[in-house]
Every structure is written in C-alpha cells, then in structure tokens.
mmCIF file of C-alpha atoms in Angstrom:
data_model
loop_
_atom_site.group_PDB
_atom_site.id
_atom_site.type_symbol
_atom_site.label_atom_id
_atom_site.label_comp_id
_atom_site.label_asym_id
_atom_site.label_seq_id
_atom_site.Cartn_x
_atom_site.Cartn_y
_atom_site.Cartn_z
ATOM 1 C CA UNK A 1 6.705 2.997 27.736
ATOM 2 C CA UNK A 2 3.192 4.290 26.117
ATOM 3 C CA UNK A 3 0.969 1.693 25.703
ATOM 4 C CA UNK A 4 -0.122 0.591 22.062
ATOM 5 C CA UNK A 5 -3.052 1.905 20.424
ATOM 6 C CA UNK A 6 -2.920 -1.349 18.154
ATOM 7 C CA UNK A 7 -0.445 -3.966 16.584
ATOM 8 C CA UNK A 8 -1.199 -5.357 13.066
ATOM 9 C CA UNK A 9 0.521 -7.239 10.983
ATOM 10 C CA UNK A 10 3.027 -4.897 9.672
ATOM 11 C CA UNK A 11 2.699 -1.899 11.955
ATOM 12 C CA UNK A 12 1.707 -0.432 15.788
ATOM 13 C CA UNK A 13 0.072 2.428 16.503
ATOM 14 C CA UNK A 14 1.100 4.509 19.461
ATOM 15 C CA UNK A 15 -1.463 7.662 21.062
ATOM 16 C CA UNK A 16 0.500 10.797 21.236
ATOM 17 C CA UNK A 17 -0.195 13.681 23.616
ATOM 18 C CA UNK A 18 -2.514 14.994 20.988
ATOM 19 C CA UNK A 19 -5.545 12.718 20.138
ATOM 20 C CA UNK A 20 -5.588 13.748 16.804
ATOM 21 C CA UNK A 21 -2.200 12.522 16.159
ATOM 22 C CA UNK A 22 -1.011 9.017 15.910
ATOM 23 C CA UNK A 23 2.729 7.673 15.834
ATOM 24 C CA UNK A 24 3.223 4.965 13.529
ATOM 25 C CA UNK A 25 5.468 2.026 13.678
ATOM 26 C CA UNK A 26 6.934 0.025 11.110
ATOM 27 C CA UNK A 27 7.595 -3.327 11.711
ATOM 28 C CA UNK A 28 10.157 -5.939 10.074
ATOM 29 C CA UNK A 29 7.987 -8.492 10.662
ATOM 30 C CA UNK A 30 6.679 -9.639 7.364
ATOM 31 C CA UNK A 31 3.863 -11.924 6.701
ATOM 32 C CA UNK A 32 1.839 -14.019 3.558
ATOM 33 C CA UNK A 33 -1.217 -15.477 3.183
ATOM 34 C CA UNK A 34 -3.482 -13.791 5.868
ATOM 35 C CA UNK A 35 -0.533 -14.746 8.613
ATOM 36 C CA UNK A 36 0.151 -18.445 7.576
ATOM 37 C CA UNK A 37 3.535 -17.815 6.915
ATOM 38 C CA UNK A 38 5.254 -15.544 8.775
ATOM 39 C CA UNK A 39 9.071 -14.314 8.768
ATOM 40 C CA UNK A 40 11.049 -11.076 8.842
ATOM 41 C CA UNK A 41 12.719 -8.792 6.332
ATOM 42 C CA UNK A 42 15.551 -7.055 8.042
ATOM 43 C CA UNK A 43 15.153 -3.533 7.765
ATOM 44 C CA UNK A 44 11.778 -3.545 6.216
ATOM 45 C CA UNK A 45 10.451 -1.024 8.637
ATOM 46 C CA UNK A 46 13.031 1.644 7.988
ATOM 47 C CA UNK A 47 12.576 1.075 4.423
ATOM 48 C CA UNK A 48 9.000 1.035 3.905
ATOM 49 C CA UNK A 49 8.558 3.955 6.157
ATOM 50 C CA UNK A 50 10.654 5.936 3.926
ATOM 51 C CA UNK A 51 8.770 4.796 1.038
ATOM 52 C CA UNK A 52 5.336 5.833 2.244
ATOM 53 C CA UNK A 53 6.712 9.149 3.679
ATOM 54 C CA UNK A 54 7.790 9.953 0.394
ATOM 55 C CA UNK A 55 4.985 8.981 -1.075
ATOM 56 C CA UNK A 56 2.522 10.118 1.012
ATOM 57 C CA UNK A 57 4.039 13.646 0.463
ATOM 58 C CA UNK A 58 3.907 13.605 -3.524
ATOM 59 C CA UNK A 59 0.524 12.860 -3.363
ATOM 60 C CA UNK A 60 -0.584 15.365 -1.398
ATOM 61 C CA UNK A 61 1.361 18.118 -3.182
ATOM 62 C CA UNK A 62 -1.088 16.928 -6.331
ATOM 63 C CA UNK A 63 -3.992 16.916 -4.286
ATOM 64 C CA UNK A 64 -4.470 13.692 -2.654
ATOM 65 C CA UNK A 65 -5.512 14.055 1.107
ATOM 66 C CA UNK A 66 -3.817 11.630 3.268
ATOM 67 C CA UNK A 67 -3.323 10.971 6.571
ATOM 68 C CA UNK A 68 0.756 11.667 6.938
ATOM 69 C CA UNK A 69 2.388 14.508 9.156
ATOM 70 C CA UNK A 70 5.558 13.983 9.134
ATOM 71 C CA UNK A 71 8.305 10.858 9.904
ATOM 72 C CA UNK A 72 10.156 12.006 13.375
ATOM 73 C CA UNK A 73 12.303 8.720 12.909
ATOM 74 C CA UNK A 74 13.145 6.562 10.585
ATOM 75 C CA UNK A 75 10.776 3.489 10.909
ATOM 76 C CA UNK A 76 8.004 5.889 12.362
ATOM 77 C CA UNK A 77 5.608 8.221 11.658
ATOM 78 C CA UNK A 78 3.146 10.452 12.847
ATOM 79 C CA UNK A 79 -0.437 10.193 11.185
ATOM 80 C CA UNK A 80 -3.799 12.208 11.332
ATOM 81 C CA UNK A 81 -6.183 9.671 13.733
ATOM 82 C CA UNK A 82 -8.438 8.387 11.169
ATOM 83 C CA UNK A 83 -11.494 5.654 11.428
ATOM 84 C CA UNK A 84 -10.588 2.806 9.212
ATOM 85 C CA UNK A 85 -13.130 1.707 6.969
ATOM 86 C CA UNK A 86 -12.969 -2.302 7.123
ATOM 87 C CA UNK A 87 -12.498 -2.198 3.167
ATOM 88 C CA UNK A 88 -9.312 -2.944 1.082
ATOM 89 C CA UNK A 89 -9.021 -1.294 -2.505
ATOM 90 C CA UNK A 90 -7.321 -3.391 -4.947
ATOM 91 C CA UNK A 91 -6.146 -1.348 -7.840
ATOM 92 C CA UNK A 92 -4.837 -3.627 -10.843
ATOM 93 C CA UNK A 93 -3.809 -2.918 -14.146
ATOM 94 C CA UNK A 94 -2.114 -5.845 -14.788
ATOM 95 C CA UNK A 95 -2.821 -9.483 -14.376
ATOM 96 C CA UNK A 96 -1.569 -11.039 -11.531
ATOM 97 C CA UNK A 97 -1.678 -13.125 -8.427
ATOM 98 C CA UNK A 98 -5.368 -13.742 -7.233
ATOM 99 C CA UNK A 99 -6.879 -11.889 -10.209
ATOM 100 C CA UNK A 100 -5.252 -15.101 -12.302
ATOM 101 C CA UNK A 101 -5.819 -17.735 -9.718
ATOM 102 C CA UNK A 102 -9.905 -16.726 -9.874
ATOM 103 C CA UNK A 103 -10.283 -16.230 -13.114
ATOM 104 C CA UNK A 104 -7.337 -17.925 -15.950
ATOM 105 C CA UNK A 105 -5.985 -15.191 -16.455
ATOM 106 C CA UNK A 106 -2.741 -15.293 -17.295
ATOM 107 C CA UNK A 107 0.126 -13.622 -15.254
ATOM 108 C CA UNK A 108 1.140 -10.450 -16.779
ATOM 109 C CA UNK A 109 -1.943 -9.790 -19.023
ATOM 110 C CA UNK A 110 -2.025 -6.171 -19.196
ATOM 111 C CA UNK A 111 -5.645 -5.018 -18.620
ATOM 112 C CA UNK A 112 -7.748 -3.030 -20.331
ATOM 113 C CA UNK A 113 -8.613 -0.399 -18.157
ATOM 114 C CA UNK A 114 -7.152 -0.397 -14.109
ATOM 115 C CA UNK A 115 -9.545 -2.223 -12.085
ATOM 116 C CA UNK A 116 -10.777 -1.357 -9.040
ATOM 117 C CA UNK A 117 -11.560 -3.990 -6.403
ATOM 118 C CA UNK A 118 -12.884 -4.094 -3.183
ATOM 119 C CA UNK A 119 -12.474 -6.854 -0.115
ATOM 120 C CA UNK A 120 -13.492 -7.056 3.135
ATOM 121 C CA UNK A 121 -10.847 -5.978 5.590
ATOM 122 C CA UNK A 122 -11.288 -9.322 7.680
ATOM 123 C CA UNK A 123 -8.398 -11.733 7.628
ATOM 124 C CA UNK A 124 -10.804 -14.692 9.919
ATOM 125 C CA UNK A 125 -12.778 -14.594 6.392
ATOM 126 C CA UNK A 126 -9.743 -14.279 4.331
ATOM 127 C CA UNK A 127 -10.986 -11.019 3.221
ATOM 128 C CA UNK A 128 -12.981 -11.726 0.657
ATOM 129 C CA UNK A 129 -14.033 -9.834 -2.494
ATOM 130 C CA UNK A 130 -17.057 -7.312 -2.295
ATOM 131 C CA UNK A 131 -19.706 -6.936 -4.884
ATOM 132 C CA UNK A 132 -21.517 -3.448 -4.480
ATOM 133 C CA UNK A 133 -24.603 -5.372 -3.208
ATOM 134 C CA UNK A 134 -22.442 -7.219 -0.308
ATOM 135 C CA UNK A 135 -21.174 -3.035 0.073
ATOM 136 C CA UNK A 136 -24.475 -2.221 0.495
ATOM 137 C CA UNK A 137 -25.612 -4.874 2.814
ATOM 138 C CA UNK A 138 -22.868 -5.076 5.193
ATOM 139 C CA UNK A 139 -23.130 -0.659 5.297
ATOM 140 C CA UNK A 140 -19.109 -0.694 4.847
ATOM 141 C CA UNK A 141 -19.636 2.454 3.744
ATOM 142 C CA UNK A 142 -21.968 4.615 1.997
ATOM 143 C CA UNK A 143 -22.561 4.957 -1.863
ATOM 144 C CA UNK A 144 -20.938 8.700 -1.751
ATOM 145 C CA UNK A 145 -18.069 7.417 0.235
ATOM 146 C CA UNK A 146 -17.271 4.203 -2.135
ATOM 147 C CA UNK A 147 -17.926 6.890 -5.337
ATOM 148 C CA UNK A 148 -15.039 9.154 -3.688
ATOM 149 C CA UNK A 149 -12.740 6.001 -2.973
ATOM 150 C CA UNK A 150 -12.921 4.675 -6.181
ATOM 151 C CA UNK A 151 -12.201 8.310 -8.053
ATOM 152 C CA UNK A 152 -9.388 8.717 -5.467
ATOM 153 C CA UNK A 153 -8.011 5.029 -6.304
ATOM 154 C CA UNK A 154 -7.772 5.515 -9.818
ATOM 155 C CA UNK A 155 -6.378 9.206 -9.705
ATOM 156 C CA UNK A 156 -3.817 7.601 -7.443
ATOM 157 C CA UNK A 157 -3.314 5.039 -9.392
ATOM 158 C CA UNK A 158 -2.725 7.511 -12.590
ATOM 159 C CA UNK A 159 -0.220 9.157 -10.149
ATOM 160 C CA UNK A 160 1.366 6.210 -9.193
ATOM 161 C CA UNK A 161 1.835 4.430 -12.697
ATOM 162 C CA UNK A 162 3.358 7.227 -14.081
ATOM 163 C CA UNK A 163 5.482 7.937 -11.188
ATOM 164 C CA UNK A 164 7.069 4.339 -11.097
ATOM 165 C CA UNK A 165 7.137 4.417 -14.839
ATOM 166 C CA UNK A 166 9.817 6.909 -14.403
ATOM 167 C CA UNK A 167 11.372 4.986 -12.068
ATOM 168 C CA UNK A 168 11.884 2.115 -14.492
ATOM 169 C CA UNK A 169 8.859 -0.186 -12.267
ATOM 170 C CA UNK A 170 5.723 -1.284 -13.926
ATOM 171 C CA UNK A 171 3.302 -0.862 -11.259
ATOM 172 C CA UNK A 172 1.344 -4.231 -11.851
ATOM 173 C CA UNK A 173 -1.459 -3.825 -8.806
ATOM 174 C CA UNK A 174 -1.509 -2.311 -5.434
ATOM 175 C CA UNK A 175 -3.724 -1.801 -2.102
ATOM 176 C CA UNK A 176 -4.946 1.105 -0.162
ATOM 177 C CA UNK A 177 -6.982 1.689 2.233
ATOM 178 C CA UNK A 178 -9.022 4.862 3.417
ATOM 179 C CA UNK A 179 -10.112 6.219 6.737
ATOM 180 C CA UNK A 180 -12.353 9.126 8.116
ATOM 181 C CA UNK A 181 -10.765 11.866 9.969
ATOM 182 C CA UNK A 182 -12.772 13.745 13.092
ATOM 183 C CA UNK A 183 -14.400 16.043 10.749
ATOM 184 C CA UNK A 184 -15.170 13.257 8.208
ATOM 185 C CA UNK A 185 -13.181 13.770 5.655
ATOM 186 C CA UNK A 186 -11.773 10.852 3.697
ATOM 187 C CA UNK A 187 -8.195 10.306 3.414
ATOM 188 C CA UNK A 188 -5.487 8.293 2.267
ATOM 189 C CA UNK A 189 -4.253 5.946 5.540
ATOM 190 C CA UNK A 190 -1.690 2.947 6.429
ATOM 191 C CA UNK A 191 1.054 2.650 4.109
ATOM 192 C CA UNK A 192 2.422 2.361 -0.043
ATOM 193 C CA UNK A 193 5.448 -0.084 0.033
ATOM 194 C CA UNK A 194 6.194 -2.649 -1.786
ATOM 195 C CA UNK A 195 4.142 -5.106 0.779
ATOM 196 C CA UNK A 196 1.375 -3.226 -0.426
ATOM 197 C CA UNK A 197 2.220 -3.241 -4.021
ATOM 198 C CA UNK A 198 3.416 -5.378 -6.643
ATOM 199 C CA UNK A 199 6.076 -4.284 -8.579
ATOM 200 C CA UNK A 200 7.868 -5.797 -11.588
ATOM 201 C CA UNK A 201 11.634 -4.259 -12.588
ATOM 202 C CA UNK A 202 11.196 -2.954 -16.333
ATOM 203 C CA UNK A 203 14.843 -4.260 -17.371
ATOM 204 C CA UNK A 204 14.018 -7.439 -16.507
ATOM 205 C CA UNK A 205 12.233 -10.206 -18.249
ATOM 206 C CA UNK A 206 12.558 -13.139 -16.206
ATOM 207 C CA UNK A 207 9.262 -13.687 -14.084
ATOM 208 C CA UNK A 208 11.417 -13.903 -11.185
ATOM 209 C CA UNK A 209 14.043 -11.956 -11.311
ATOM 210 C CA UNK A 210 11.988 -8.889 -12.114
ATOM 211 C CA UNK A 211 9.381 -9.140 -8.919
ATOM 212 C CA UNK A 212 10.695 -6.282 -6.590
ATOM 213 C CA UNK A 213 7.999 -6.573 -4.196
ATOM 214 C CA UNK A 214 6.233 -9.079 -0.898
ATOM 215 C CA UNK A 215 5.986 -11.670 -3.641
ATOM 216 C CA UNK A 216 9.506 -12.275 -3.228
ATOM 217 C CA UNK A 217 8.980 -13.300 0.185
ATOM 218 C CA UNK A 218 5.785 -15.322 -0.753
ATOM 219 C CA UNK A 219 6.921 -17.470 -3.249
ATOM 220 C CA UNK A 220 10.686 -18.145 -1.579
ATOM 221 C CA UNK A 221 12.331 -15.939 -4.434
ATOM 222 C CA UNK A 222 15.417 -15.096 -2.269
ATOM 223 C CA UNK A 223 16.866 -11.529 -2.117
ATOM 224 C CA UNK A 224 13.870 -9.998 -0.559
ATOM 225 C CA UNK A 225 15.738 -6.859 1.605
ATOM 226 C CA UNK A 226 17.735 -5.838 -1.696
ATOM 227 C CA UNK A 227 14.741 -5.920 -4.096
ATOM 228 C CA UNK A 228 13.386 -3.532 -1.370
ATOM 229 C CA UNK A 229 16.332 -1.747 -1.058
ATOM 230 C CA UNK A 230 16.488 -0.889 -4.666
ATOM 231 C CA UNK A 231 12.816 0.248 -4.818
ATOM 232 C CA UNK A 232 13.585 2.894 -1.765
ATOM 233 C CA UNK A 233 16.902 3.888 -3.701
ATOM 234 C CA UNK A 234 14.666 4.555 -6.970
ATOM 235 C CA UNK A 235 11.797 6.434 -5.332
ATOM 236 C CA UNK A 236 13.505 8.627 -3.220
ATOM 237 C CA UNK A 237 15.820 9.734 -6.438
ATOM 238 C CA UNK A 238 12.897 10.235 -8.210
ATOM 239 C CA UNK A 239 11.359 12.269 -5.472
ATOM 240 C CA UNK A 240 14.384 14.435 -5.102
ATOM 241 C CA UNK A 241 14.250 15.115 -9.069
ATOM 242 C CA UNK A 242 10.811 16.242 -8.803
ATOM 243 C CA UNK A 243 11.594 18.381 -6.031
ATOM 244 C CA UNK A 244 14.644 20.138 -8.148
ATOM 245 C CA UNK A 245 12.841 20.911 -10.898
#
C-alpha cells in the first residue's frame, strides 16, 4: 500500500512514481463547519471526481491552466504536484450563507458585480477573511500572484456562470484554490463540486428544495446524494453537448 502524501477533509493525496504527478482521492466523507459536524454522502467521491474531471477539462480547453491529468478511476485522479497557497478564493455573485450572516444581507440578493474574497486557508482560525493589508503582512502571496488569482477567479467565474446557466443552475458562490507548479506557474488545484460550490436549481423556488449543493448536508435538508446526483447528470450532458458541437 503507498503511503499518503496527505489526508484532508474531503480528499488524500497519494506520490506516484513520478514526483511531478500526484493521484488524487476522493473521499465520501463529508464535513460542515470547519469539521464540527461530520458525516458521509454515499458515493460523493465518485461523483465529485467526475464533476471536477469534467470540469477541470472545459476550462482548460478555454484557457484556464489547472492542475488535472487525467482520472485513471472513478473517485481518483492524477494531478500536476503543485504548492498550495494557504488562501481560499470565494467567488460570489449572489447573496448567501456567511456573506448574509456578516453583513444583513439577505439570502439570495443578487450582487452587483461577482465578488471576490479571500480567507486564510487555516481551519484552527476558522479561516478567516483577508483584507489585502493582512495579504500583505502574512506574505500569502505576492501582489502579482493575488492580481493573477483574482483575474483567473473571475474569468472562471464568467466560465462557470454561464456554463451552469445552461445547465438550468444559478451558480450562487463558489471556492477555489490555486497552487504553484515546479516551474512556478499558477494553476487551478483541488476540486469544483458541489462541496465547493453553492448551487440553487433554476425550476425551483422553494429555498429548500432548490439548494443542490453541501448546504443540503449542513442545514439537515435531506436528499443530499440525489441533489448531487442530478448536478453530475446535468454537467456531464452539458459537457458532452459542447463536445458534439
């Protein structure tokens, strides 16, 4: 049995025979509020795996560099070996969980422009949101790097919107996070799933009925592994019709 690289929350990293080249594994373990509630979604892995995959690919074939190879299995995949930065991006364009709790804003309050948010990658602080000062200070990253990552967040978030738009989701917010491959070059790492975004079904208009993402699990909504099932059924249609035309 190879020996772990690293286990988070959600995935484990494996060294392959190539140090370049990581193998990914997705977990069903699923988790809420920086690990104080903790449970699993059966078959989470295979399905957010596939998710990512196909995301990861799309974006690339529009020009977003990212860190995927190729998915050898169905909950794994193999990755470029990146440094993470210790920095979450927050893209929102719509009103909702922490962005109301901090400020009144109501839930579903559609924003005027996306905005892009950054938080300390440290879940013993309950990674907490960055000003550009703290940025600066704690040397997270350097002013060209956080220039790039917010111009990549927002093209992917262009890409994204529009993407989910056709697949009848309103992408309300969503997290990335970047890393630096041997040569330095930033890409796109860890994963885009719906425990990494929040997603609201567009022919719905209950407040519950129409979350399709981790909130499900963190607010006891029920049906959590079919609201994920039915995102992985819509993107990967979507991706195929792209691919056809």
């Amino acid at each position: 049995m190879v020996e772990k690289l690293y286990e988070g929350k959600a995935k484990i990293l494996y060294p392959t025979e190539d140090e370049e080249i990581l193998l990914t594994y997705f977990k069903d373990d699923a988790t809420a509020f920086n690990a104080q509630k903790r449970g699993q979604i059966r078959g989470k892995g295979e399905i957010n795996c596939a998710i990512s995959a196909a995301l990861f690919e799309w974006l690339e074939s529009l020009g977003i560099p990212t860190h995927y190879i190729d998915r050898p299995e169905r909950d794994r995949m193999r990755v470029k070996a990146v440094k993470i930065l210790p920095i979450e991006v927050v893209v929102r364009n719509i009103a909702a969980g922490s962005l109301c709790k901090q400020t009144g804003l109501p839930e579903g309050k559609i924003l005027p422009y996306p905005l892009v948010e950054f938080y300390l990658k440290n879940d013993a602080l309950g990674d907490p949101l960055l000003t550009r000062d703290r940025l600066a200070i704690l040397e997270l990253a350097t002013p060209q790097q956080l220039e790039q990552i917010e111009a990549m967040a927002l093209k992917i978030n262009q890409h994204l919107r529009e993407f989910f738009e056709r697949c009848g989701i309103t992408l309300v917010d969503f997290k990335l996070e970047f890393g630096l491959d041997s040569g330095g070059q930033l890409l796109l790492a860890d994963e885009i799933s719906p425990d990494t975004c929040r997603l609201w079904d567009k022919a719905e208009t209950d407040p519950k009925a129409r979350v399709m993402d981790k909130d499900r699990f963190r607010r006891d909504l029920g049906e959590v592994e079919s609201a994920y099932q039915r995102v992985q059924q819509r993107v990967l249609e979507q991706i195929a019709q792209l691919r056809n035309q």
